């Protein structure tokens, strides 16, 4: 069945960054599959290896060992030129910072990733326009990024990721720069893309709300996927934390778990406020 197609497969992927006097094992023998028509969310604390994972999955960086299959093609032995065309045809990227070109309009930003680039044929312009229309940006086609809101920029970035009709969409913290409502809209858009356009959508994030739209969610920590992790939301910042390793405070017979930041202190200073918010 077409829907069971594995669009992206990583096997035994390890990534070690070498520093002057030490090494960082950012990914440790990771296996992963993503199928067409599914949203997979990878969550985990800062430094867990999420961006490293996505960069390697999108063939922008080679792993230290292991293999990456994109649309059935094993990529680790390919040359940069071959990789570039595999990426262009099969992978759409959505970055946290949008990565739009400031001197190009919304329409040009979407069109530019097509094989013809900025001197694209009319068919590319039409496709770029259709994608922007689909995301409610028909009145912003000729706006520059600085004339767009954060949510609008993110929708241009999503339209751009679809320009070449890739099988796989990779998104790094797609809601990171957006407020709650815009973040929710972007997540729903990604869900719609995966289901209606039959794309494999892989999202990495430490925003727990992204799980709401996921068909599958995985927890990455210290470079490996953990499947038996118990998580809770930090009542102050809302971040998802691993219960086993988070610092905890008990208040009125209930345990609360905190991220590595100042949230524990803030909670202690105003327990009633945060405990009430959490139980909503
Ligand atoms: N270019 C690099 N050189 C050396 N170490 C790196 C490099 N990039 C990342 N690291 C280290 O690898 C680990 C994983 O980093 P990565 O950026 O993948 O984490 P992340 O889960 O995306 O974190 P965040 O949620 O903060 O974005 C971290 O310990 C980080 O310090
Ligand atoms: Mg990151």
CSV table of N, CA, C and O in Angstrom, one decimal, residues 95-164:
chain,number,residue,atom,x,y,z
A,95,UNK,N,13.0,25.6,8.4
A,95,UNK,CA,13.9,25.9,9.5
A,95,UNK,C,13.2,26.8,10.5
A,95,UNK,O,12.3,27.5,10.2
A,96,UNK,N,13.7,26.8,11.8
A,96,UNK,CA,13.1,27.6,12.8
A,96,UNK,C,13.2,29.1,12.5
A,96,UNK,O,12.2,29.8,12.7
A,97,UNK,N,14.2,29.5,11.8
A,97,UNK,CA,14.4,30.9,11.5
A,97,UNK,C,13.9,31.2,10.1
A,97,UNK,O,14.2,32.3,9.6
A,98,UNK,N,13.1,30.4,9.6
A,98,UNK,CA,12.5,30.6,8.3
A,98,UNK,C,13.4,30.5,7.1
A,98,UNK,O,13.1,30.0,6.0
A,99,UNK,N,14.6,31.2,7.2
A,99,UNK,CA,15.6,31.2,6.2
A,99,UNK,C,15.1,31.7,4.8
A,99,UNK,O,15.4,31.2,3.8
A,100,UNK,N,14.3,32.8,4.9
A,100,UNK,CA,13.8,33.4,3.6
A,100,UNK,C,14.9,34.4,3.1
A,100,UNK,O,15.6,35.0,3.9
A,101,UNK,N,14.9,34.5,1.8
A,101,UNK,CA,15.9,35.5,1.3
A,101,UNK,C,15.2,36.9,1.3
A,101,UNK,O,14.2,37.1,0.8
A,102,UNK,N,15.9,37.8,2.0
A,102,UNK,CA,15.3,39.1,2.3
A,102,UNK,C,15.0,40.0,1.1
A,102,UNK,O,14.1,40.8,1.1
A,103,UNK,N,15.8,39.8,0.0
A,103,UNK,CA,15.6,40.7,-1.1
A,103,UNK,C,14.5,40.1,-2.1
A,103,UNK,O,14.2,40.7,-3.1
A,104,UNK,N,14.0,38.9,-1.8
A,104,UNK,CA,13.0,38.3,-2.7
A,104,UNK,C,11.6,38.4,-2.1
A,104,UNK,O,11.5,38.3,-0.9
A,105,UNK,N,10.6,38.5,-3.0
A,105,UNK,CA,9.2,38.5,-2.5
A,105,UNK,C,8.9,37.1,-2.1
A,105,UNK,O,9.6,36.1,-2.3
A,106,UNK,N,7.7,37.0,-1.5
A,106,UNK,CA,7.1,35.7,-1.0
A,106,UNK,C,7.1,34.7,-2.2
A,106,UNK,O,7.6,33.6,-2.1
A,107,UNK,N,6.6,35.2,-3.4
A,107,UNK,CA,6.5,34.3,-4.5
A,107,UNK,C,7.8,33.9,-5.0
A,107,UNK,O,8.1,32.7,-5.3
A,108,UNK,N,8.8,34.8,-5.1
A,108,UNK,CA,10.1,34.5,-5.5
A,108,UNK,C,10.9,33.5,-4.6
A,108,UNK,O,11.6,32.6,-5.0
A,109,UNK,N,10.6,33.7,-3.2
A,109,UNK,CA,11.2,32.8,-2.3
A,109,UNK,C,10.8,31.4,-2.4
A,109,UNK,O,11.5,30.5,-2.2
A,110,UNK,N,9.5,31.2,-2.8
A,110,UNK,CA,9.0,29.8,-3.0
A,110,UNK,C,9.5,29.3,-4.3
A,110,UNK,O,10.0,28.1,-4.4
A,111,UNK,N,9.6,30.1,-5.4
A,111,UNK,CA,9.9,29.7,-6.7
A,111,UNK,C,11.4,29.4,-6.8
A,111,UNK,O,11.8,28.5,-7.6
A,112,UNK,N,12.2,30.0,-6.0
A,112,UNK,CA,13.7,30.0,-6.2
A,112,UNK,C,14.3,28.6,-6.0
A,112,UNK,O,15.3,28.2,-6.5
A,113,UNK,N,13.6,27.7,-5.2
A,113,UNK,CA,14.1,26.4,-4.9
A,113,UNK,C,13.9,25.4,-6.1
A,113,UNK,O,14.4,24.3,-6.1
A,114,UNK,N,13.1,25.8,-7.1
A,114,UNK,CA,12.8,24.9,-8.2
A,114,UNK,C,14.1,24.8,-9.0
A,114,UNK,O,15.0,25.7,-8.9
A,115,UNK,N,14.2,23.7,-9.8
A,115,UNK,CA,15.5,23.5,-10.6
A,115,UNK,C,15.9,24.7,-11.4
A,115,UNK,O,17.1,25.0,-11.5
A,116,UNK,N,14.9,25.4,-11.9
A,116,UNK,CA,15.2,26.6,-12.8
A,116,UNK,C,15.6,27.8,-12.0
A,116,UNK,O,16.0,28.8,-12.6
A,117,UNK,N,15.5,27.8,-10.7
A,117,UNK,CA,15.9,28.9,-9.9
A,117,UNK,C,15.0,30.1,-10.1
A,117,UNK,O,13.8,30.0,-10.4
A,118,UNK,N,15.6,31.3,-10.1
A,118,UNK,CA,14.8,32.5,-10.1
A,118,UNK,C,14.4,32.8,-11.6
A,118,UNK,O,13.3,33.5,-11.8
A,119,UNK,N,15.1,32.3,-12.6
A,119,UNK,CA,14.7,32.5,-14.0
A,119,UNK,C,13.8,31.3,-14.4
A,119,UNK,O,14.0,30.6,-15.3
A,120,UNK,N,12.8,31.1,-13.5
A,120,UNK,CA,12.0,29.9,-13.7
A,120,UNK,C,10.9,30.0,-14.8
A,120,UNK,O,10.5,31.1,-15.1
A,121,UNK,N,10.5,28.9,-15.4
A,121,UNK,CA,9.4,29.0,-16.4
A,121,UNK,C,8.1,29.3,-15.7
A,121,UNK,O,8.0,29.2,-14.5
A,122,UNK,N,7.1,29.7,-16.5
A,122,UNK,CA,5.8,30.1,-16.0
A,122,UNK,C,5.2,29.0,-15.2
A,122,UNK,O,4.5,29.3,-14.2
A,123,UNK,N,5.4,27.8,-15.5
A,123,UNK,CA,4.8,26.7,-14.7
A,123,UNK,C,5.3,26.7,-13.3
A,123,UNK,O,4.5,26.4,-12.4
A,124,UNK,N,6.6,27.1,-13.1
A,124,UNK,CA,7.1,27.2,-11.7
A,124,UNK,C,6.4,28.3,-10.9
A,124,UNK,O,6.0,28.2,-9.8
A,125,UNK,N,6.2,29.5,-11.7
A,125,UNK,CA,5.6,30.6,-11.0
A,125,UNK,C,4.1,30.2,-10.7
A,125,UNK,O,3.7,30.6,-9.6
A,126,UNK,N,3.5,29.5,-11.5
A,126,UNK,CA,2.1,29.1,-11.2
A,126,UNK,C,2.0,28.2,-10.0
A,126,UNK,O,1.2,28.3,-9.2
A,127,UNK,N,3.0,27.3,-10.0
A,127,UNK,CA,3.0,26.3,-8.8
A,127,UNK,C,3.2,27.1,-7.5
A,127,UNK,O,2.6,26.9,-6.5
A,128,UNK,N,4.2,28.0,-7.6
A,128,UNK,CA,4.5,28.8,-6.4
A,128,UNK,C,3.3,29.6,-5.9
A,128,UNK,O,3.0,29.6,-4.7
A,129,UNK,N,2.6,30.1,-6.9
A,129,UNK,CA,1.4,30.9,-6.6
A,129,UNK,C,0.3,30.1,-6.0
A,129,UNK,O,-0.3,30.4,-5.0
A,130,UNK,N,0.1,28.9,-6.6
A,130,UNK,CA,-0.9,28.0,-6.1
A,130,UNK,C,-0.6,27.6,-4.6
A,130,UNK,O,-1.5,27.5,-3.8
A,131,UNK,N,0.7,27.3,-4.3
A,131,UNK,CA,1.0,26.9,-3.0
A,131,UNK,C,0.8,28.0,-2.0
A,131,UNK,O,0.2,27.8,-0.9
A,132,UNK,N,1.1,29.2,-2.4
A,132,UNK,CA,0.9,30.4,-1.5
A,132,UNK,C,-0.6,30.6,-1.3
A,132,UNK,O,-1.0,30.9,-0.2
A,133,UNK,N,-1.3,30.5,-2.4
A,133,UNK,CA,-2.8,30.6,-2.2
A,133,UNK,C,-3.4,29.6,-1.3
A,133,UNK,O,-4.2,29.9,-0.4
A,134,UNK,N,-2.9,28.4,-1.4
A,134,UNK,CA,-3.3,27.3,-0.5
A,134,UNK,C,-3.2,27.6,0.9
A,134,UNK,O,-3.9,27.2,1.8
A,135,UNK,N,-2.1,28.4,1.3
A,135,UNK,CA,-1.8,28.7,2.7
A,135,UNK,C,-2.3,30.1,3.0
A,135,UNK,O,-1.9,30.8,3.9
A,136,UNK,N,-3.3,30.6,2.2
A,136,UNK,CA,-3.9,31.9,2.5
A,136,UNK,C,-3.0,33.1,2.3
A,136,UNK,O,-3.2,34.1,3.0
A,137,UNK,N,-2.1,33.0,1.4
A,137,UNK,CA,-1.2,34.2,1.2
A,137,UNK,C,-1.3,34.8,-0.2
A,137,UNK,O,-0.4,35.5,-0.6
A,138,UNK,N,-2.5,34.6,-0.8
A,138,UNK,CA,-2.7,35.2,-2.1
A,138,UNK,C,-2.5,36.7,-2.2
A,138,UNK,O,-2.1,37.3,-3.2
A,139,UNK,N,-2.8,37.3,-1.0
A,139,UNK,CA,-2.7,38.8,-1.0
A,139,UNK,C,-1.3,39.3,-0.6
A,139,UNK,O,-1.0,40.4,-0.4
A,140,UNK,N,-0.3,38.3,-0.4
A,140,UNK,CA,1.0,38.7,0.0
A,140,UNK,C,2.1,38.2,-0.9
A,140,UNK,O,3.3,38.1,-0.6
A,141,UNK,N,1.7,37.8,-2.1
A,141,UNK,CA,2.6,37.3,-3.1
A,141,UNK,C,3.8,38.1,-3.3
A,141,UNK,O,5.0,37.6,-3.5
A,142,UNK,N,3.6,39.4,-3.4
A,142,UNK,CA,4.7,40.3,-3.8
A,142,UNK,C,5.3,41.1,-2.6
A,142,UNK,O,6.0,42.1,-2.7
A,143,UNK,N,5.0,40.6,-1.4
A,143,UNK,CA,5.6,41.2,-0.2
A,143,UNK,C,7.0,40.7,0.1
A,143,UNK,O,7.2,39.5,-0.2
A,144,UNK,N,7.8,41.5,0.6
A,144,UNK,CA,9.2,41.0,1.0
A,144,UNK,C,9.0,40.4,2.5
A,144,UNK,O,8.1,40.8,3.2
A,145,UNK,N,10.0,39.5,2.8
A,145,UNK,CA,9.9,38.9,4.2
A,145,UNK,C,9.7,40.0,5.3
A,145,UNK,O,8.9,39.7,6.2
A,146,UNK,N,10.4,41.1,5.2
A,146,UNK,CA,10.3,42.1,6.3
A,146,UNK,C,8.9,42.7,6.4
A,146,UNK,O,8.6,43.4,7.4
A,147,UNK,N,8.1,42.6,5.3
A,147,UNK,CA,6.7,43.1,5.4
A,147,UNK,C,5.7,42.0,5.8
A,147,UNK,O,4.5,42.3,5.8
A,148,UNK,N,6.2,40.9,6.2
A,148,UNK,CA,5.3,39.8,6.6
A,148,UNK,C,5.4,39.5,8.1
A,148,UNK,O,6.5,39.8,8.7
A,149,UNK,N,4.3,39.0,8.7
A,149,UNK,CA,4.3,38.6,10.1
A,149,UNK,C,5.1,37.3,10.3
A,149,UNK,O,5.3,36.6,9.2
A,150,UNK,N,5.4,36.9,11.5
A,150,UNK,CA,6.1,35.7,11.7
A,150,UNK,C,5.4,34.5,11.2
A,150,UNK,O,5.9,33.6,10.5
A,151,UNK,N,4.0,34.4,11.4
A,151,UNK,CA,3.2,33.3,11.0
A,151,UNK,C,3.2,33.3,9.4
A,151,UNK,O,3.2,32.2,8.9
A,152,UNK,N,3.1,34.5,8.8
A,152,UNK,CA,3.1,34.5,7.3
A,152,UNK,C,4.4,34.0,6.8
A,152,UNK,O,4.5,33.3,5.8
A,153,UNK,N,5.5,34.4,7.4
A,153,UNK,CA,6.8,34.0,6.9
A,153,UNK,C,6.9,32.5,7.1
A,153,UNK,O,7.5,31.8,6.2
A,154,UNK,N,6.4,32.0,8.2
A,154,UNK,CA,6.5,30.5,8.3
A,154,UNK,C,5.7,29.8,7.3
A,154,UNK,O,6.1,28.7,6.8
A,155,UNK,N,4.6,30.4,6.9
A,155,UNK,CA,3.7,29.7,5.8
A,155,UNK,C,4.4,29.8,4.5
A,155,UNK,O,4.3,28.9,3.7
A,156,UNK,N,5.2,30.9,4.2
A,156,UNK,CA,6.0,31.0,3.0
A,156,UNK,C,7.0,29.9,3.0
A,156,UNK,O,7.2,29.2,2.0
A,157,UNK,N,7.7,29.7,4.2
A,157,UNK,CA,8.7,28.7,4.3
A,157,UNK,C,8.1,27.3,4.1
A,157,UNK,O,8.7,26.4,3.5
A,158,UNK,N,6.9,27.1,4.5
A,158,UNK,CA,6.2,25.7,4.3
A,158,UNK,C,5.9,25.6,2.9
A,158,UNK,O,6.1,24.5,2.3
A,159,UNK,N,5.4,26.6,2.2
A,159,UNK,CA,5.1,26.6,0.8
A,159,UNK,C,6.3,26.2,0.0
A,159,UNK,O,6.4,25.4,-0.9
A,160,UNK,N,7.4,26.9,0.4
A,160,UNK,CA,8.7,26.7,-0.3
A,160,UNK,C,9.1,25.2,-0.1
A,160,UNK,O,9.6,24.6,-1.1
A,161,UNK,N,8.9,24.6,1.1
A,161,UNK,CA,9.4,23.2,1.3
A,161,UNK,C,8.6,22.3,0.4
A,161,UNK,O,9.1,21.2,0.1
A,162,UNK,N,7.4,22.7,-0.1
A,162,UNK,CA,6.6,21.8,-0.9
A,162,UNK,C,6.8,22.0,-2.4
A,162,UNK,O,6.3,21.3,-3.3
A,163,UNK,N,7.6,23.1,-2.8
A,163,UNK,CA,7.7,23.5,-4.2
A,163,UNK,C,8.0,22.4,-5.1
A,163,UNK,O,7.5,22.2,-6.2
A,164,UNK,N,9.0,21.5,-4.7
A,164,UNK,CA,9.4,20.5,-5.6
A,164,UNK,C,8.7,19.2,-5.4
A,164,UNK,O,9.2,18.1,-5.8
